[in-house]
Coordinates of C-alpha atoms and ligand atoms in Angstrom, one line a residue:
M1 CA -0.2 0.2 0.1
F2 CA 2.5 2.6 1.0
F3 CA 4.5 1.5 -1.9
K4 CA 1.7 2.4 -4.2
Y5 CA 1.4 6.1 -2.9
V6 CA 5.2 6.5 -3.4
W7 CA 4.1 6.1 -6.7
I8 CA 1.5 8.4 -7.5
Y9 CA 3.1 10.5 -5.6
W10 CA 6.6 11.0 -6.5
S11 CA 6.1 9.8 -10.3
P12 CA 5.6 13.8 -11.1
Y13 CA 8.7 14.1 -9.7
V14 CA 11.1 11.6 -10.4
V15 CA 14.0 13.3 -12.9
I16 CA 14.8 15.9 -9.4
A17 CA 14.9 12.9 -7.2
I18 CA 17.6 11.4 -8.9
I19 CA 19.7 14.2 -9.5
S20 CA 19.3 14.5 -5.6
A21 CA 20.1 11.1 -5.3
I22 CA 22.6 11.3 -6.9
C23 CA 23.8 14.6 -5.5
M24 CA 23.4 13.3 -1.8
M25 CA 25.8 10.0 -2.7
G26 CA 28.8 12.7 -2.5
M27 CA 29.8 12.1 0.4
P28 CA 29.7 8.5 0.8
A29 CA 31.5 8.0 -2.2
Y30 CA 34.1 10.5 -1.0
Q31 CA 34.3 7.8 2.4
I32 CA 35.1 4.9 -0.2
I33 CA 38.1 7.0 -1.9
A34 CA 39.5 8.1 1.2
A35 CA 39.8 4.0 2.7
Q36 CA 41.1 3.3 -0.8
K37 CA 43.8 6.2 0.0
L38 CA 44.6 5.2 3.4
G39 CA 44.9 1.0 2.2
I40 CA 47.4 2.0 -0.8
A41 CA 49.3 4.1 2.1
I42 CA 49.5 1.2 4.5
D43 CA 50.5 -0.8 1.7
Q44 CA 53.2 1.3 -0.2
G45 CA 54.5 3.2 2.7
G46 CA 54.1 6.6 3.9
S47 CA 55.3 8.7 0.8
V48 CA 51.8 8.5 -1.1
L49 CA 50.1 9.9 2.6
V50 CA 50.8 14.1 1.4
S51 CA 49.8 13.5 -2.2
S52 CA 46.9 11.2 -1.0
A53 CA 46.1 14.0 2.1
I54 CA 45.9 16.7 -0.8
Q55 CA 43.5 14.8 -3.5
L56 CA 40.8 14.1 -0.2
A57 CA 41.2 17.7 0.3
S58 CA 40.4 18.8 -2.8
L59 CA 38.0 16.2 -2.9
L60 CA 35.8 17.2 0.0
P61 CA 34.1 20.7 -0.5
L62 CA 32.7 19.0 -4.0
A63 CA 31.3 16.2 -2.1
F64 CA 30.1 18.0 0.4
G65 CA 29.4 20.5 -1.5
S66 CA 27.1 18.0 -4.4
Y67 CA 25.8 16.5 -0.7
L68 CA 24.2 19.9 0.2
L69 CA 21.9 20.6 -3.1
G70 CA 20.9 16.7 -2.8
S71 CA 19.5 17.9 0.2
R72 CA 17.9 21.2 -0.5
L73 CA 16.1 19.4 -3.8
S74 CA 15.3 16.6 -1.3
A75 CA 13.8 19.3 1.4
R76 CA 11.6 20.9 -1.3
L77 CA 10.4 17.5 -3.0
S78 CA 9.5 16.2 0.9
S79 CA 7.5 19.5 1.3
R80 CA 6.0 19.6 -2.4
I81 CA 5.0 15.8 -2.1
A82 CA 3.1 16.7 1.2
N83 CA 1.3 19.5 0.0
D84 CA -0.2 17.5 -2.7
I85 CA -1.5 14.7 0.0
R86 CA -2.7 17.0 2.2
Y87 CA -4.8 18.7 -1.0
D88 CA -6.1 14.9 -1.8
L89 CA -7.2 14.6 1.7
F90 CA -8.3 17.5 1.9
V91 CA -10.0 17.4 -1.4
K92 CA -11.4 13.9 -0.6
L93 CA -13.3 15.1 2.5
Q94 CA -15.1 17.8 0.6
T95 CA -17.0 14.8 -1.4
L96 CA -17.5 12.6 0.9
S97 CA -20.9 12.1 2.1
Q98 CA -22.8 12.7 5.3
S99 CA -23.1 9.1 6.4
F100 CA -19.1 9.8 7.0
Y101 CA -19.5 12.7 8.4
K102 CA -21.9 11.0 11.3
Q103 CA -19.3 8.0 11.8
A104 CA -16.1 9.7 11.8
R105 CA -14.4 11.9 14.5
S106 CA -13.4 15.2 14.1
G107 CA -9.8 15.1 16.0
D108 CA -9.2 12.1 13.6
L109 CA -9.8 13.9 10.6
L110 CA -7.5 16.6 12.1
T111 CA -4.8 14.0 13.0
H112 CA -4.4 13.4 9.3
F113 CA -3.6 16.4 8.2
S114 CA -0.9 17.3 11.3
V115 CA 0.7 13.8 12.8
D116 CA -0.1 11.6 10.0
I117 CA 1.2 13.9 7.2
Y118 CA 3.9 15.1 9.6
Q119 CA 5.3 11.8 9.6
I120 CA 5.5 11.0 6.2
E121 CA 6.4 14.0 4.5
P122 CA 9.9 13.8 5.4
I123 CA 9.7 10.1 3.7
L124 CA 8.5 10.9 1.0
G125 CA 11.2 13.4 0.3
Q126 CA 14.4 13.4 2.4
E127 CA 14.3 10.2 3.8
M128 CA 13.3 8.7 1.0
I129 CA 16.0 10.0 -1.5
R130 CA 18.8 9.0 1.5
S131 CA 17.5 5.7 1.8
V132 CA 17.9 4.9 -2.0
G133 CA 21.6 6.4 -1.7
E134 CA 22.3 4.7 1.1
M135 CA 21.2 1.5 -0.3
V136 CA 23.6 1.8 -3.5
M137 CA 26.4 2.9 -1.7
T138 CA 25.8 -0.1 0.9
L139 CA 25.7 -2.3 -2.7
V140 CA 29.4 -0.6 -4.0
N141 CA 30.6 -0.8 -0.6
F142 CA 30.1 -5.0 -0.3
G143 CA 31.0 -4.9 -4.7
M144 CA 34.6 -3.5 -3.4
M145 CA 35.0 -5.7 -0.2
I146 CA 33.9 -8.4 -3.1
H147 CA 36.4 -6.9 -4.4
I148 CA 39.4 -7.3 -2.0
S149 CA 38.1 -10.5 -1.4
G150 CA 34.9 -12.4 -2.3
S151 CA 35.8 -15.2 0.2
L152 CA 35.7 -12.5 3.0
A153 CA 33.2 -10.1 1.7
V154 CA 30.4 -13.7 1.9
I155 CA 31.7 -14.7 5.6
S156 CA 30.7 -10.9 6.4
A157 CA 27.6 -10.9 5.5
I158 CA 26.3 -14.2 7.2
P159 CA 25.6 -12.7 10.6
M160 CA 23.2 -10.0 8.1
V161 CA 21.3 -12.6 6.6
V162 CA 20.5 -14.5 10.8
M163 CA 19.2 -11.0 11.3
L164 CA 16.8 -10.5 8.8
P165 CA 14.2 -12.6 9.8
I166 CA 14.5 -11.0 13.0
T167 CA 14.1 -7.8 11.8
L168 CA 11.4 -7.6 9.8
Y169 CA 9.5 -9.6 12.5
M170 CA 10.6 -6.7 14.8
M171 CA 9.7 -4.2 12.5
N172 CA 5.6 -5.6 12.3
Y173 CA 5.5 -5.2 15.7
L174 CA 6.7 -1.5 15.9
T175 CA 4.2 -0.9 13.3
E176 CA 1.3 -2.3 14.7
R177 CA 2.8 -0.8 18.4
G178 CA 3.1 3.1 16.4
L179 CA -0.5 2.6 15.0
E180 CA -1.8 2.0 18.4
A181 CA 0.2 5.3 20.3
I182 CA -1.3 7.1 17.1
N183 CA -4.9 6.7 17.1
Q184 CA -4.9 7.0 21.3
N185 CA -2.9 10.5 20.1
A186 CA -6.3 11.4 17.5
L187 CA -8.7 10.2 20.8
M188 CA -7.2 12.4 22.9
T189 CA -7.0 14.9 20.1
D190 CA -10.8 14.4 19.9
A191 CA -11.2 14.9 23.3
V192 CA -9.6 18.4 23.4
N193 CA -11.8 19.0 20.3
E194 CA -15.0 18.0 22.2
G195 CA -14.2 19.8 25.5
I196 CA -13.5 23.5 23.5
R197 CA -16.9 23.0 21.2
A198 CA -18.7 22.1 24.1
Q199 CA -17.2 25.3 26.3
P200 CA -20.0 26.7 27.3
T201 CA -22.4 23.1 28.4
I202 CA -19.1 22.4 30.8
T203 CA -19.0 25.7 31.6
G204 CA -23.0 25.8 32.3
Y205 CA -23.3 22.5 33.9
G206 CA -20.1 22.2 36.3
L207 CA -18.5 20.0 34.6
Q208 CA -15.0 21.3 34.0
A209 CA -14.0 18.5 37.0
L210 CA -16.0 15.2 35.2
F211 CA -13.9 16.4 31.5
A212 CA -10.5 16.9 33.3
S213 CA -11.1 13.6 34.7
Y214 CA -12.2 12.2 31.3
F215 CA -9.1 13.8 29.4
S216 CA -6.8 12.7 31.6
N217 CA -7.8 8.8 31.3
E218 CA -7.1 9.7 27.5
L219 CA -3.9 11.1 28.7
R220 CA -3.1 8.2 30.6
K221 CA -3.9 5.7 28.0
L222 CA -1.8 7.7 25.4
E223 CA 0.8 7.5 27.7
D224 CA 0.7 4.1 28.0
K225 CA 0.5 3.5 24.3
K226 CA 3.5 5.9 23.6
T227 CA 5.8 4.4 26.3
E228 CA 5.4 0.7 24.6
A229 CA 6.0 2.7 20.3
V230 CA 8.9 4.0 22.1
F231 CA 10.5 1.4 23.5
S232 CA 10.1 -1.0 21.4
F233 CA 11.6 1.3 19.0
L234 CA 14.7 1.6 21.3
L235 CA 14.7 -1.7 21.8
F236 CA 14.7 -2.2 17.7
T237 CA 17.8 0.7 17.8
Y238 CA 19.7 -1.3 20.2
S239 CA 19.5 -4.2 18.8
V240 CA 21.0 -3.3 15.8
K241 CA 23.6 -1.2 17.4
F242 CA 23.9 -4.1 19.0
S243 CA 24.4 -5.8 15.7
A244 CA 26.4 -3.9 14.2
Y245 CA 29.4 -4.4 16.5
L246 CA 28.9 -8.0 16.6
L247 CA 30.0 -7.5 12.8
D248 CA 32.8 -5.0 13.7
V249 CA 34.2 -7.8 16.0
W250 CA 32.9 -10.5 13.2
V251 CA 35.1 -9.2 10.4
M252 CA 38.1 -8.1 12.3
G253 CA 38.4 -11.8 13.7
I254 CA 37.6 -13.0 10.3
G255 CA 39.8 -10.7 8.4
G256 CA 42.7 -11.0 11.3
I257 CA 42.8 -15.2 10.4
Y258 CA 42.8 -14.3 6.5
V259 CA 46.0 -11.6 7.2
L260 CA 48.0 -14.2 9.6
S261 CA 47.6 -16.8 6.2
N262 CA 48.9 -14.2 3.8
N263 CA 45.4 -14.6 1.7
I264 CA 45.2 -11.0 2.0
S265 CA 47.7 -8.1 3.2
L266 CA 47.7 -5.8 5.8
G267 CA 47.1 -2.5 3.9
A268 CA 44.0 -4.3 1.6
W269 CA 42.5 -5.3 5.1
I270 CA 42.5 -1.8 6.6
T271 CA 40.7 -0.6 3.2
F272 CA 38.3 -4.1 4.1
F273 CA 37.3 -3.4 7.1
T274 CA 37.0 0.9 7.6
I275 CA 34.5 -0.1 3.7
S276 CA 32.8 -3.1 6.4
H277 CA 32.6 -0.6 8.9
S278 CA 31.0 2.3 7.3
M279 CA 28.4 -0.1 4.8
Y280 CA 27.4 -1.2 8.7
D281 CA 27.3 2.1 9.9
L282 CA 25.4 3.0 7.2
L283 CA 23.5 -0.3 7.3
G284 CA 22.8 0.8 10.7
Q285 CA 21.5 4.5 10.1
L286 CA 18.6 2.9 7.4
V287 CA 17.4 0.2 9.6
N288 CA 17.6 2.5 12.7
T289 CA 16.9 6.1 11.9
R290 CA 15.5 5.5 8.2
I291 CA 13.5 2.2 8.8
G292 CA 11.8 3.7 12.3
R293 CA 10.7 6.8 9.7
W294 CA 9.4 4.8 7.1
L295 CA 7.5 3.0 9.9
G296 CA 6.0 6.0 11.0
A297 CA 4.8 7.4 7.7
T298 CA 3.2 3.5 6.9
I299 CA 1.2 4.0 9.8
G300 CA 0.2 7.4 8.8
M301 CA 0.1 6.4 5.4
Q302 CA -2.7 3.3 6.2
R303 CA -4.8 6.1 8.0
I304 CA -4.9 8.3 5.1
D305 CA -5.2 5.2 3.1
K306 CA -8.5 4.8 5.0
I307 CA -10.0 8.3 4.0
L308 CA -8.6 8.5 0.7
T309 CA -9.9 5.0 -0.5
Y310 CA -13.2 5.5 1.5
P311 CA -15.8 4.7 -1.3
T312 CA -18.0 7.7 -2.4
K313 CA -21.4 6.6 -1.5
I314 CA -23.6 8.9 -3.6
V315 CA -22.1 9.1 -7.0
D316 CA -23.9 10.7 -10.5
A317 CA -25.2 7.4 -12.2
V318 CA -23.3 7.2 -16.0
D319 CA -26.0 8.4 -18.5
A320 CA -26.8 11.6 -14.7
H321 CA -27.8 14.6 -17.0
A322 CA -27.8 18.2 -15.8
L323 CA -31.4 19.6 -14.6
T324 CA -31.0 22.8 -16.1
S325 CA -34.4 24.1 -14.4
F326 CA -37.2 23.4 -12.4
E327 CA -40.7 24.2 -13.4
K328 CA -43.7 21.9 -12.9
K329 CA -43.3 20.0 -9.5
I330 CA -41.2 17.7 -7.0
C331 CA -42.8 14.2 -6.4
F332 CA -42.1 11.4 -3.7
E333 CA -43.5 8.1 -5.2
N334 CA -44.2 5.4 -2.5
L335 CA -40.9 6.3 -1.3
S336 CA -39.4 3.8 1.7
F337 CA -36.0 5.1 3.5
G338 CA -33.8 3.0 5.8
Y339 CA -29.7 4.6 7.1
D340 CA -29.2 1.4 7.3
N341 CA -30.6 -2.1 6.0
A342 CA -31.7 -3.1 9.4
Q343 CA -34.5 -0.7 9.3
H344 CA -36.8 2.3 7.5
Q345 CA -37.2 5.6 8.5
L346 CA -39.5 6.7 6.5
H347 CA -42.7 4.3 5.2
E348 CA -44.6 4.8 2.2
I349 CA -44.5 8.6 1.9
D350 CA -46.3 10.1 -1.5
L351 CA -46.7 13.8 -2.1
C352 CA -46.3 16.4 -4.2
I353 CA -45.1 19.9 -4.7
K354 CA -45.3 22.1 -7.3
A355 CA -43.0 24.7 -8.2
G356 CA -43.4 27.7 -6.1
Q357 CA -45.6 26.7 -3.4
F358 CA -44.7 27.2 0.2
V359 CA -45.0 23.4 1.8
A360 CA -43.2 22.7 5.3
F361 CA -42.8 19.4 7.1
V362 CA -43.7 18.9 10.1
G363 CA -43.6 16.2 13.3
S364 CA -42.1 15.7 16.3
S365 CA -38.9 14.8 16.9
G366 CA -37.5 12.0 15.5
A367 CA -40.5 11.6 12.7
G368 CA -37.8 12.1 9.9
K369 CA -38.0 16.0 8.6
S370 CA -34.8 16.4 8.6
T371 CA -34.5 12.9 6.7
I372 CA -36.7 14.3 4.2
F373 CA -34.2 17.1 3.9
N374 CA -31.2 14.6 3.9
L375 CA -33.0 12.6 0.9
L376 CA -33.9 16.0 -1.3
M377 CA -30.1 17.2 -1.0
R378 CA -29.4 13.2 -2.7
F379 CA -27.0 13.0 0.3
Y380 CA -28.3 9.7 0.8
D381 CA -30.5 7.3 -1.9
V382 CA -33.8 6.2 -1.4
S383 CA -34.4 2.4 -0.3
D384 CA -37.9 1.8 -2.9
G385 CA -39.9 3.7 -4.2
R386 CA -38.1 7.0 -6.1
I387 CA -38.3 11.8 -5.7
T388 CA -38.9 13.1 -9.0
I389 CA -38.1 16.7 -10.1
D390 CA -39.8 17.7 -13.2
D391 CA -40.6 13.9 -13.9
H392 CA -36.6 13.1 -13.3
D393 CA -35.7 10.5 -11.1
L394 CA -33.0 12.5 -8.9
R395 CA -30.7 9.2 -9.4
H396 CA -30.6 9.8 -12.9
L397 CA -29.6 13.6 -12.1
T398 CA -25.9 15.3 -11.8
Q399 CA -25.5 16.0 -8.6
K400 CA -24.4 19.3 -9.2
S401 CA -27.0 20.4 -11.4
L402 CA -29.7 19.4 -9.1
R403 CA -28.1 21.5 -6.0
S404 CA -27.3 24.1 -8.0
Q405 CA -31.1 24.1 -8.6
M406 CA -31.6 24.6 -4.5
G407 CA -30.6 27.1 -2.0
V408 CA -30.2 25.9 1.6
V409 CA -30.4 27.6 4.8
L410 CA -29.6 25.4 8.0
Q411 CA -30.7 25.4 11.5
E412 CA -27.7 26.6 12.3
T413 CA -25.7 29.2 9.9
F414 CA -22.0 29.0 9.8
L415 CA -20.3 32.2 8.3
F416 CA -16.6 32.4 7.7
H417 CA -14.5 34.7 9.7
T418 CA -14.7 37.4 7.0
T419 CA -16.9 40.1 5.8
I420 CA -20.5 40.3 5.2
M421 CA -19.9 40.9 1.3
N422 CA -17.5 37.5 1.6
N423 CA -19.9 35.8 3.0
I424 CA -23.4 36.6 1.4
R425 CA -20.8 36.2 -2.0
I426 CA -19.5 32.4 -0.6
A427 CA -21.8 30.3 -3.0
K428 CA -21.4 32.6 -6.0
P429 CA -18.3 34.6 -5.6
E430 CA -18.3 36.9 -9.4
A431 CA -21.7 38.2 -8.4
T432 CA -21.6 41.9 -8.3
E433 CA -22.3 44.2 -5.8
E434 CA -25.8 44.6 -6.9
E435 CA -27.1 41.3 -6.8
V436 CA -25.3 40.9 -2.7
F437 CA -27.6 43.5 -2.3
A438 CA -30.9 42.8 -3.7
A439 CA -30.6 39.6 -1.8
A440 CA -29.7 41.2 1.4
Q441 CA -32.7 43.2 0.6
A442 CA -35.2 40.0 -0.2
A443 CA -33.8 38.8 3.2
E444 CA -34.5 42.1 5.2
I445 CA -30.7 42.5 6.8
H446 CA -29.7 45.1 4.2
D447 CA -30.5 47.7 5.9
F448 CA -29.1 46.9 8.9
I449 CA -25.9 46.2 7.3
L450 CA -25.7 49.9 5.8
S451 CA -26.0 50.8 9.7
L452 CA -23.0 49.3 10.3
P453 CA -20.1 51.7 10.6
E454 CA -18.0 49.4 8.1
G455 CA -21.6 48.3 5.7
Y456 CA -20.7 44.9 3.8
Q457 CA -16.8 45.4 4.9
T458 CA -18.2 44.4 8.5
M459 CA -16.0 41.2 10.1
V460 CA -18.3 39.3 11.1
G461 CA -16.0 37.4 13.8
E462 CA -15.4 33.5 13.7
G463 CA -18.8 31.5 13.2
G464 CA -20.2 35.0 12.7
G465 CA -19.9 35.1 16.7
R466 CA -20.2 39.3 16.3
L467 CA -23.6 38.8 15.0
S468 CA -27.1 38.3 16.5
G469 CA -28.6 34.8 16.1
G470 CA -31.6 36.3 13.7
Q471 CA -29.1 38.8 11.8
R472 CA -26.6 35.4 10.9
Q473 CA -29.8 33.7 9.5
R474 CA -30.9 36.6 7.5
I475 CA -27.3 36.8 6.1
A476 CA -28.0 32.9 5.6
I477 CA -31.1 33.2 3.6
A478 CA -29.2 36.0 1.8
Q479 CA -26.1 33.5 0.2
A480 CA -28.7 31.3 -0.2
L481 CA -30.9 33.6 -2.3
L482 CA -28.2 34.9 -4.2
C483 CA -27.8 32.5 -6.7
R484 CA -31.7 32.3 -7.1
P485 CA -31.9 29.2 -6.5
P486 CA -35.5 27.9 -8.3
I487 CA -36.0 25.9 -4.8
L488 CA -35.6 27.5 -1.8
L489 CA -35.4 24.8 1.6
L490 CA -35.1 25.8 4.7
D491 CA -34.2 23.2 7.6
E492 CA -35.4 24.6 10.8
P493 CA -34.7 28.5 10.0
T494 CA -36.6 30.1 13.3
S495 CA -36.0 27.0 15.9
S496 CA -32.8 29.1 17.7
L497 CA -34.2 32.4 17.9
S498 CA -36.5 34.7 20.0
A499 CA -40.3 34.4 19.1
E500 CA -40.1 38.4 18.1
M501 CA -37.1 37.7 15.9
A502 CA -38.9 34.1 14.4
D503 CA -42.1 35.9 13.6
A504 CA -40.0 38.5 11.7
I505 CA -38.1 35.6 9.9
N506 CA -40.7 33.8 9.4
Q507 CA -43.0 36.8 7.2
T508 CA -39.8 37.2 5.4
I509 CA -39.7 33.6 4.4
A510 CA -43.3 33.5 4.0
S511 CA -42.6 36.7 0.9
L512 CA -40.4 34.5 -0.7
A513 CA -43.4 32.0 -1.6
G514 CA -44.3 32.2 -5.2
K515 CA -40.7 33.3 -6.4
H516 CA -39.1 30.6 -5.5
T517 CA -40.6 27.2 -4.1
V518 CA -39.9 26.6 -0.5
I519 CA -39.7 23.6 1.1
M520 CA -39.6 24.2 5.2
I521 CA -39.0 21.6 8.1
T522 CA -39.8 22.5 11.4
H523 CA -40.8 21.1 14.3
Q524 CA -42.7 24.7 15.2
L525 CA -46.4 24.7 13.7
K526 CA -45.8 28.5 14.5
A527 CA -43.7 28.6 11.5
A528 CA -45.7 26.6 8.7
T529 CA -49.0 28.7 9.4
Q530 CA -48.8 30.5 6.3
A531 CA -47.3 27.6 4.1
D532 CA -49.7 26.5 0.8
C533 CA -49.6 22.9 2.1
I534 CA -48.5 21.7 5.5
F535 CA -47.1 17.4 5.7
V536 CA -47.2 16.2 8.5
L537 CA -45.5 13.5 9.5
D538 CA -45.4 10.9 12.4
Q539 CA -42.4 7.7 12.9
G540 CA -41.6 8.2 9.1
R541 CA -45.3 8.3 8.1
L542 CA -46.6 11.2 6.4
V543 CA -49.8 10.7 8.2
E544 CA -52.5 14.4 7.5
Q545 CA -51.6 17.2 4.9
G546 CA -52.9 20.3 4.5
T547 CA -53.3 24.1 4.8
H548 CA -52.7 25.0 9.1
E549 CA -57.1 25.8 8.6
E550 CA -57.5 22.3 6.9
L551 CA -55.5 20.7 9.5
L552 CA -56.9 22.4 12.5
T553 CA -60.3 21.7 11.7
N554 CA -59.9 17.6 10.1
G555 CA -56.4 16.7 11.4
K556 CA -56.0 14.9 14.3
H557 CA -52.0 14.6 15.3
Y558 CA -51.5 18.5 13.4
R559 CA -54.3 19.3 16.2
Y560 CA -52.5 17.2 19.0
L561 CA -49.3 19.0 18.5
W562 CA -50.6 22.5 17.6
D563 CA -52.6 22.2 21.0
I564 CA -49.8 21.3 22.8
Q565 CA -47.3 24.1 21.1
Q566 CA -50.2 26.2 21.9
A567 CA -50.2 25.4 25.6
Q568 CA -46.2 26.0 26.2
Ligands
LIG601 N1 -27.0 9.4 10.4 C1 -28.5 8.3 10.8 N2 -28.1 7.1 10.8 C2 -29.5 6.1 11.4 N3 -30.2 6.2 11.7 C3 -30.1 8.3 11.6 C4 -29.8 8.6 11.2 N4 -29.9 10.5 11.4 C5 -31.5 10.2 12.0 N5 -31.3 8.9 12.1 C6 -32.7 8.5 12.6 O1 -33.8 8.4 11.7 C7 -35.4 9.1 12.4 C8 -35.5 10.4 12.1 O2 -34.5 11.6 12.3 P1 -34.7 12.9 11.5 O3 -33.3 14.0 12.1 O4 -34.7 13.0 10.6 O5 -36.0 13.2 12.7 P2 -36.6 14.9 12.6 O6 -37.7 14.8 12.7 O7 -35.6 16.0 12.0 O8 -35.9 15.3 14.4 P3 -35.7 16.3 15.2 O9 -36.8 17.1 15.0 O10 -35.4 16.4 16.5 O11 -34.7 17.1 14.3 C9 -34.8 9.1 13.9 O12 -35.0 7.7 15.0 C10 -33.2 8.8 14.0 O13 -32.7 8.3 15.4

């Protein structure tokens, strides 16, 4: 899996990577030459020492400069590739369905962009190039050892072959421990995230001690997981170091026998030993430093892979066509739906909404109102029956064209930390000022905006915090209206507002009907009294429909809900 991503993200930069790898071989190549010169000096006497030193001194800046250039190129490559992954991850997250977000943990998602990519970044750039360079140099070193004495080189390598399965087993063990530590780190981030978001509730109910204890529990688990991961890694690195020292002793012993039996000269043996020492050094680095980082990167990539390969459940059909307008009606035909196969949340719903109508879906909590909304936006596909828009099955339309016919106002408005002008323009950045003013006028917020000292250039604060709930909601309506959508979907647009503010927004909404098809989901019946048709849901079934007056006279469930709400 890791190499699949190496291939994907490296292929655009192969040339630069090769140049960088070659440059980085400057220093190891210098070390081989230095070892050769030393051997020659021992065998031929001190006379060649001065000329060797002069040659080495002139080579050193070249080798060092080339190494620095390679490092610079590979550092750039690391950041570029890490950003490519971040970008793909971000884009993928934008395409994932609501069902993904219902079960995802935000702390975990944020950890992908920080910890996971942080682990991958050096590996897919510098470390990869260094590792390739070190592997090549290891082979070159071994070739040199064979050149000096083939049999001595083979005997020297025997312990490495023995150690290979142990190393592989330990790598596997390390990966598992590392994955556990990172997953626990994500849980800890999640707890912080929740603690910040739930701050008003925590303070309001005096839950600080409870949350502190919950967080401390998560920290303790993190401490355990990290200790295990770090200790197993240390164990691994020490055993590699131990093996490298053992190999030195092994080569020294075997080499001694070779020299004593005149199989090689002392100078050749010193060259052999210096090269083999530098090869074990390289291998030690490769295994200790690089493999540790490689394992970290593999863990990060495994976690990111889950997102990058997460199936996009709602995809456009191969023969999907674009919906260019909405002129007649939206119909639910014998529609049933369940979030999972075990149970349906909506049962056999039949209804029609004519273009230009103002309709409302009402019902008690859990009746299925938001589910209707999710299906209309095609965040999910129906289980049975179908939804049509101007006689086109939603599943045969492109999602983009379907949603371009809709403007959405959600229960909780999210405003970006920028100006009012930019916030209204969010869905149509190219909108002219006049178009923005017209949308704000229709949402009845234009005059208020002009009354602010900086007018449309007023910064709204993080999450729109400098505006009241009602003002935020009107800006959200202006946002939705800017694209002049034929259909306006409103999800509990007044639920968090005062009665006075809710009445004012309800008047604004009613005034939009006719110009738009307004579909509102609300549990506040008062918000629906002006609707042309109210659909009453109960436990996922459409139990009644009609105008407010008709339902008050003939409806049982509606009348029941109305009486309860009036009594409150
Ligand atoms: N993502 C989901 N996965 C599984 N079940 C869900 C999911 N979302 C909602 N449900 C279930 O579907 C049913 C209808 O929920 P829905 O949110 O549509 O009701 P609602 O009428 O909008 O309620 P409320 O007024 O409280 O928002 C409920 O029983 C709910 O538990």
